[in-house]
Amino acid sequence: MIRIRHFFSLLIITALCSICSAQDIHSVQTVFTKTTNENSRIEHIEGTLYFEIDHGVVIRVTAPVSQWLVSQKNSLLIYYPDDKYAFRLPTQRAMIFSFFQAFMGAMIEDFGLTQFGYSLTNNTIQNDTLITVWSPPQHAESEVGNFTLKYLGDKIVEAELRNANGSVISSSHFSDHMQYKSFYFPCNTETFRYTDTDTVIEHTVFLGPQFNVTIPDSILHFRLPDDVEVQQEKW
């Protein structure tokens, strides 16, 4: 069975490329910041993310260290230029990265829940907010509970996932939406993940995202310097 904390991420990974193609969005380039607070330890990173529908995602981190993350078909390449050190992790598919999934999920009607067996069980309007509640497919009921989505007009403003016992295990709040075509992409996302011992808080900001731009060839076809040896690692 799929672990609860990964379930929603896998939905978006599977659907994202086909949705992008259908909506004629081929590439995204954006500066970002991401701050994570876990176990009273704060990690802040800055960089630029590149997405191209036929090549996947490349992230160039500029702070606090120089780092490249290159999502390939069956692996994730991580490279530290200053140390001339690189390693590759095996994956089952090209990774989209969770903080980018939430941004691109704005294109997917109901975040793709119906495509993966979720069914709409409740639909209400409170003031200007549409609230939809979705029940999981039968085969996943022992792992996950209801999923709640909240929309203000055409903008998604909140997503909440519960476990099989009804307790909230993850909630995301979206703001600062940017319109491109008929979609409103949230440029500010704050996600809370609740565990038995801690609450993990992740805050992501996208700065000036650009759509359907030409991604530099040096990014799309990134190659390591000849003098860098790649280490093969396992998760």
GROMACS .gro file of C-alpha atoms in nm:
model
  235
    1MET     CA    1   0.000   0.000   0.000
    2ILE     CA    2   0.110   0.358  -0.061
    3ARG     CA    3   0.217   0.536   0.254
    4ILE     CA    4  -0.012   0.820   0.355
    5ARG     CA    5   0.243   1.098   0.331
    6HIS     CA    6   0.324   1.004  -0.029
    7PHE     CA    7  -0.025   0.933  -0.160
    8PHE     CA    8  -0.123   1.280  -0.282
    9SER     CA    9   0.221   1.348  -0.426
   10LEU     CA   10   0.198   1.038  -0.643
   11LEU     CA   11  -0.138   1.150  -0.781
   12ILE     CA   12   0.010   1.476  -0.906
   13ILE     CA   13   0.328   1.315  -1.042
   14THR     CA   14   0.127   1.072  -1.251
   15ALA     CA   15  -0.113   1.330  -1.393
   16LEU     CA   16   0.107   1.636  -1.437
   17CYS     CA   17   0.269   1.576  -1.774
   18SER     CA   18  -0.051   1.471  -1.950
   19ILE     CA   19  -0.236   1.771  -1.805
   20CYS     CA   20   0.039   2.012  -1.915
   21SER     CA   21   0.028   1.872  -2.266
   22ALA     CA   22  -0.350   1.903  -2.285
   23GLN     CA   23  -0.336   2.265  -2.168
   24ASP     CA   24  -0.050   2.356  -2.403
   25ILE     CA   25   0.190   2.449  -2.123
   26HIS     CA   26   0.530   2.314  -2.221
   27SER     CA   27   0.770   2.483  -1.983
   28VAL     CA   28   0.799   2.680  -1.659
   29GLN     CA   29   1.093   2.878  -1.524
   30THR     CA   30   1.077   3.038  -1.181
   31VAL     CA   31   1.292   3.165  -0.898
   32PHE     CA   32   1.186   3.020  -0.563
   33THR     CA   33   1.255   3.018  -0.192
   34LYS     CA   34   1.165   2.728   0.036
   35THR     CA   35   1.182   2.731   0.415
   36THR     CA   36   1.129   2.413   0.616
   37ASN     CA   37   1.088   2.397   0.994
   38GLU     CA   38   1.126   2.043   1.126
   39ASN     CA   39   1.218   1.933   1.477
   40SER     CA   40   1.299   2.298   1.563
   41ARG     CA   41   1.556   2.304   1.282
   42ILE     CA   42   1.506   2.562   1.006
   43GLU     CA   43   1.636   2.505   0.654
   44HIS     CA   44   1.612   2.782   0.395
   45ILE     CA   45   1.707   2.738   0.032
   46GLU     CA   46   1.692   2.964  -0.274
   47GLY     CA   47   1.728   2.886  -0.639
   48THR     CA   48   1.571   2.856  -0.982
   49LEU     CA   49   1.345   2.576  -1.102
   50TYR     CA   50   1.314   2.475  -1.467
   51PHE     CA   51   1.041   2.245  -1.597
   52GLU     CA   52   1.017   2.123  -1.956
   53ILE     CA   53   0.752   1.871  -2.048
   54ASP     CA   54   0.986   1.641  -2.241
   55HIS     CA   55   1.280   1.670  -2.003
   56GLY     CA   56   1.135   1.698  -1.652
   57VAL     CA   57   1.262   1.922  -1.373
   58VAL     CA   58   1.603   2.077  -1.310
   59ILE     CA   59   1.663   2.276  -0.990
   60ARG     CA   60   1.965   2.501  -0.949
   61VAL     CA   61   2.007   2.588  -0.582
   62THR     CA   62   2.212   2.902  -0.519
   63ALA     CA   63   2.187   2.932  -0.138
   64PRO     CA   64   2.294   2.826   0.116
   65VAL     CA   65   2.519   2.612  -0.110
   66SER     CA   66   2.556   2.564  -0.484
   67GLN     CA   67   2.369   2.253  -0.585
   68TRP     CA   68   2.204   2.096  -0.892
   69LEU     CA   69   1.913   1.851  -0.881
   70VAL     CA   70   1.835   1.693  -1.216
   71SER     CA   71   1.530   1.469  -1.242
   72GLN     CA   72   1.589   1.203  -1.503
   73LYS     CA   73   1.370   0.918  -1.624
   74ASN     CA   74   1.480   0.661  -1.367
   75SER     CA   75   1.708   0.858  -1.138
   76LEU     CA   76   1.774   1.181  -0.952
   77LEU     CA   77   2.118   1.337  -1.005
   78ILE     CA   78   2.249   1.560  -0.726
   79TYR     CA   79   2.562   1.762  -0.788
   80TYR     CA   80   2.770   1.999  -0.570
   81PRO     CA   81   2.991   2.206  -0.803
   82ASP     CA   82   3.209   2.357  -0.530
   83ASP     CA   83   3.303   2.011  -0.402
   84LYS     CA   84   3.303   1.846  -0.746
   85TYR     CA   85   3.088   1.574  -0.597
   86ALA     CA   86   2.784   1.408  -0.753
   87PHE     CA   87   2.564   1.111  -0.676
   88ARG     CA   88   2.265   0.946  -0.840
   89LEU     CA   89   1.960   0.799  -0.669
   90PRO     CA   90   1.739   0.545  -0.847
   91THR     CA   91   1.371   0.638  -0.892
   92GLN     CA   92   1.074   0.467  -1.051
   93ARG     CA   93   0.989   0.775  -1.258
   94ALA     CA   94   1.103   1.131  -1.316
   95MET     CA   95   1.048   1.334  -0.999
   96ILE     CA   96   0.840   1.652  -0.997
   97PHE     CA   97   0.921   1.755  -0.635
   98SER     CA   98   0.640   1.807  -0.387
   99PHE     CA   99   0.664   2.187  -0.353
  100PHE     CA  100   0.633   2.225  -0.732
  101GLN     CA  101   0.347   1.975  -0.753
  102ALA     CA  102   0.124   2.203  -0.548
  103PHE     CA  103   0.200   2.493  -0.781
  104MET     CA  104   0.123   2.298  -1.098
  105GLY     CA  105  -0.176   2.130  -0.942
  106ALA     CA  106  -0.374   2.447  -1.015
  107MET     CA  107  -0.416   2.317  -1.371
  108ILE     CA  108  -0.578   1.992  -1.263
  109GLU     CA  109  -0.951   1.997  -1.202
  110ASP     CA  110  -1.010   1.871  -0.845
  111PHE     CA  111  -0.632   1.810  -0.826
  112GLY     CA  112  -0.686   1.489  -1.024
  113LEU     CA  113  -0.872   1.316  -0.742
  114THR     CA  114  -1.147   1.160  -0.956
  115GLN     CA  115  -0.890   1.017  -1.196
  116PHE     CA  116  -0.750   0.811  -0.910
  117GLY     CA  117  -1.074   0.683  -0.765
  118TYR     CA  118  -1.176   0.958  -0.525
  119SER     CA  119  -1.544   1.042  -0.527
  120LEU     CA  120  -1.717   1.367  -0.435
  121THR     CA  121  -1.920   1.319  -0.117
  122ASN     CA  122  -2.003   1.675  -0.015
  123ASN     CA  123  -2.021   2.013  -0.185
  124THR     CA  124  -2.099   2.329   0.012
  125ILE     CA  125  -2.055   2.706  -0.016
  126GLN     CA  126  -1.956   2.916   0.285
  127ASN     CA  127  -1.960   3.287   0.208
  128ASP     CA  128  -1.750   3.309  -0.112
  129THR     CA  129  -1.570   2.976  -0.062
  130LEU     CA  130  -1.657   2.649  -0.236
  131ILE     CA  131  -1.574   2.347  -0.019
  132THR     CA  132  -1.560   1.999  -0.171
  133VAL     CA  133  -1.502   1.680   0.027
  134TRP     CA  134  -1.371   1.368  -0.146
  135SER     CA  135  -1.368   1.011  -0.016
  136PRO     CA  136  -1.080   0.778  -0.108
  137PRO     CA  137  -1.110   0.473  -0.333
  138GLN     CA  138  -1.209   0.159  -0.150
  139HIS     CA  139  -0.869  -0.006  -0.185
  140ALA     CA  140  -0.704   0.289  -0.003
  141GLU     CA  141  -0.953   0.336   0.282
  142SER     CA  142  -0.726   0.166   0.533
  143GLU     CA  143  -0.447   0.414   0.454
  144VAL     CA  144  -0.610   0.750   0.386
  145GLY     CA  145  -0.931   0.933   0.467
  146ASN     CA  146  -1.116   1.225   0.313
  147PHE     CA  147  -0.957   1.498   0.106
  148THR     CA  148  -1.099   1.850   0.130
  149LEU     CA  149  -1.044   2.123  -0.128
  150LYS     CA  150  -1.141   2.489  -0.088
  151TYR     CA  151  -1.176   2.736  -0.374
  152LEU     CA  152  -1.230   3.110  -0.381
  153GLY     CA  153  -1.363   3.168  -0.729
  154ASP     CA  154  -1.122   2.988  -0.963
  155LYS     CA  155  -0.838   2.996  -0.711
  156ILE     CA  156  -0.756   2.702  -0.487
  157VAL     CA  157  -0.691   2.834  -0.136
  158GLU     CA  158  -0.667   2.521   0.079
  159ALA     CA  159  -0.618   2.145   0.060
  160GLU     CA  160  -0.650   1.910   0.356
  161LEU     CA  161  -0.585   1.537   0.387
  162ARG     CA  162  -0.705   1.317   0.672
  163ASN     CA  163  -0.601   0.967   0.768
  164ALA     CA  164  -0.831   0.667   0.792
  165ASN     CA  165  -0.922   0.765   1.150
  166GLY     CA  166  -1.031   1.114   1.048
  167SER     CA  167  -0.734   1.307   1.189
  168VAL     CA  168  -0.578   1.581   0.975
  169ILE     CA  169  -0.231   1.474   0.863
  170SER     CA  170  -0.157   1.744   0.607
  171SER     CA  171  -0.296   2.085   0.519
  172SER     CA  172  -0.182   2.339   0.260
  173HIS     CA  173  -0.278   2.705   0.228
  174PHE     CA  174  -0.238   2.883  -0.107
  175SER     CA  175  -0.221   3.257  -0.179
  176ASP     CA  176  -0.069   3.522  -0.411
  177HIS     CA  177  -0.212   3.358  -0.723
  178MET     CA  178  -0.076   3.444  -1.066
  179GLN     CA  179  -0.303   3.407  -1.369
  180TYR     CA  180  -0.178   3.242  -1.686
  181LYS     CA  181  -0.438   3.159  -1.950
  182SER     CA  182  -0.740   3.041  -1.751
  183PHE     CA  183  -0.539   2.912  -1.454
  184TYR     CA  184  -0.445   3.073  -1.124
  185PHE     CA  185  -0.112   2.943  -0.997
  186PRO     CA  186  -0.047   2.990  -0.622
  187CYS     CA  187   0.288   3.161  -0.573
  188ASN     CA  188   0.277   3.134  -0.195
  189THR     CA  189   0.218   2.796  -0.029
  190GLU     CA  190   0.236   2.704   0.338
  191THR     CA  191   0.206   2.334   0.417
  192PHE     CA  192   0.170   2.171   0.757
  193ARG     CA  193   0.242   1.799   0.796
  194TYR     CA  194   0.139   1.649   1.126
  195THR     CA  195   0.322   1.351   1.275
  196ASP     CA  196   0.304   1.180   1.612
  197THR     CA  197   0.604   1.375   1.736
  198ASP     CA  198   0.617   1.702   1.545
  199THR     CA  199   0.457   1.941   1.297
  200VAL     CA  200   0.663   2.000   0.986
  201ILE     CA  201   0.605   2.343   0.828
  202GLU     CA  202   0.708   2.413   0.471
  203HIS     CA  203   0.676   2.760   0.318
  204THR     CA  204   0.741   2.804  -0.054
  205VAL     CA  205   0.739   3.127  -0.255
  206PHE     CA  206   0.764   3.141  -0.635
  207LEU     CA  207   0.896   3.470  -0.772
  208GLY     CA  208   0.805   3.582  -1.124
  209PRO     CA  209   0.720   3.245  -1.279
  210GLN     CA  210   0.739   3.239  -1.660
  211PHE     CA  211   0.543   2.997  -1.876
  212ASN     CA  212   0.625   2.853  -2.220
  213VAL     CA  213   0.967   3.016  -2.227
  214THR     CA  214   1.271   2.863  -2.395
  215ILE     CA  215   1.477   2.680  -2.134
  216PRO     CA  216   1.853   2.713  -2.202
  217ASP     CA  217   2.007   2.407  -2.362
  218SER     CA  218   2.272   2.401  -2.089
  219ILE     CA  219   1.989   2.334  -1.841
  220LEU     CA  220   1.785   2.085  -2.044
  221HIS     CA  221   2.092   1.881  -2.138
  222PHE     CA  222   2.293   1.937  -1.825
  223ARG     CA  223   2.620   1.745  -1.821
  224LEU     CA  224   2.867   1.699  -1.541
  225PRO     CA  225   3.226   1.811  -1.594
  226ASP     CA  226   3.446   1.529  -1.721
  227ASP     CA  227   3.650   1.521  -1.401
  228VAL     CA  228   3.348   1.452  -1.176
  229GLU     CA  229   3.275   1.090  -1.093
  230VAL     CA  230   2.915   0.998  -1.012
  231GLN     CA  231   2.850   0.785  -0.705
  232GLN     CA  232   2.556   0.543  -0.722
  233GLU     CA  233   2.350   0.555  -0.404
  234LYS     CA  234   2.033   0.395  -0.267
  235TRP     CA  235   1.741   0.561  -0.086
   0.00000   0.00000   0.00000
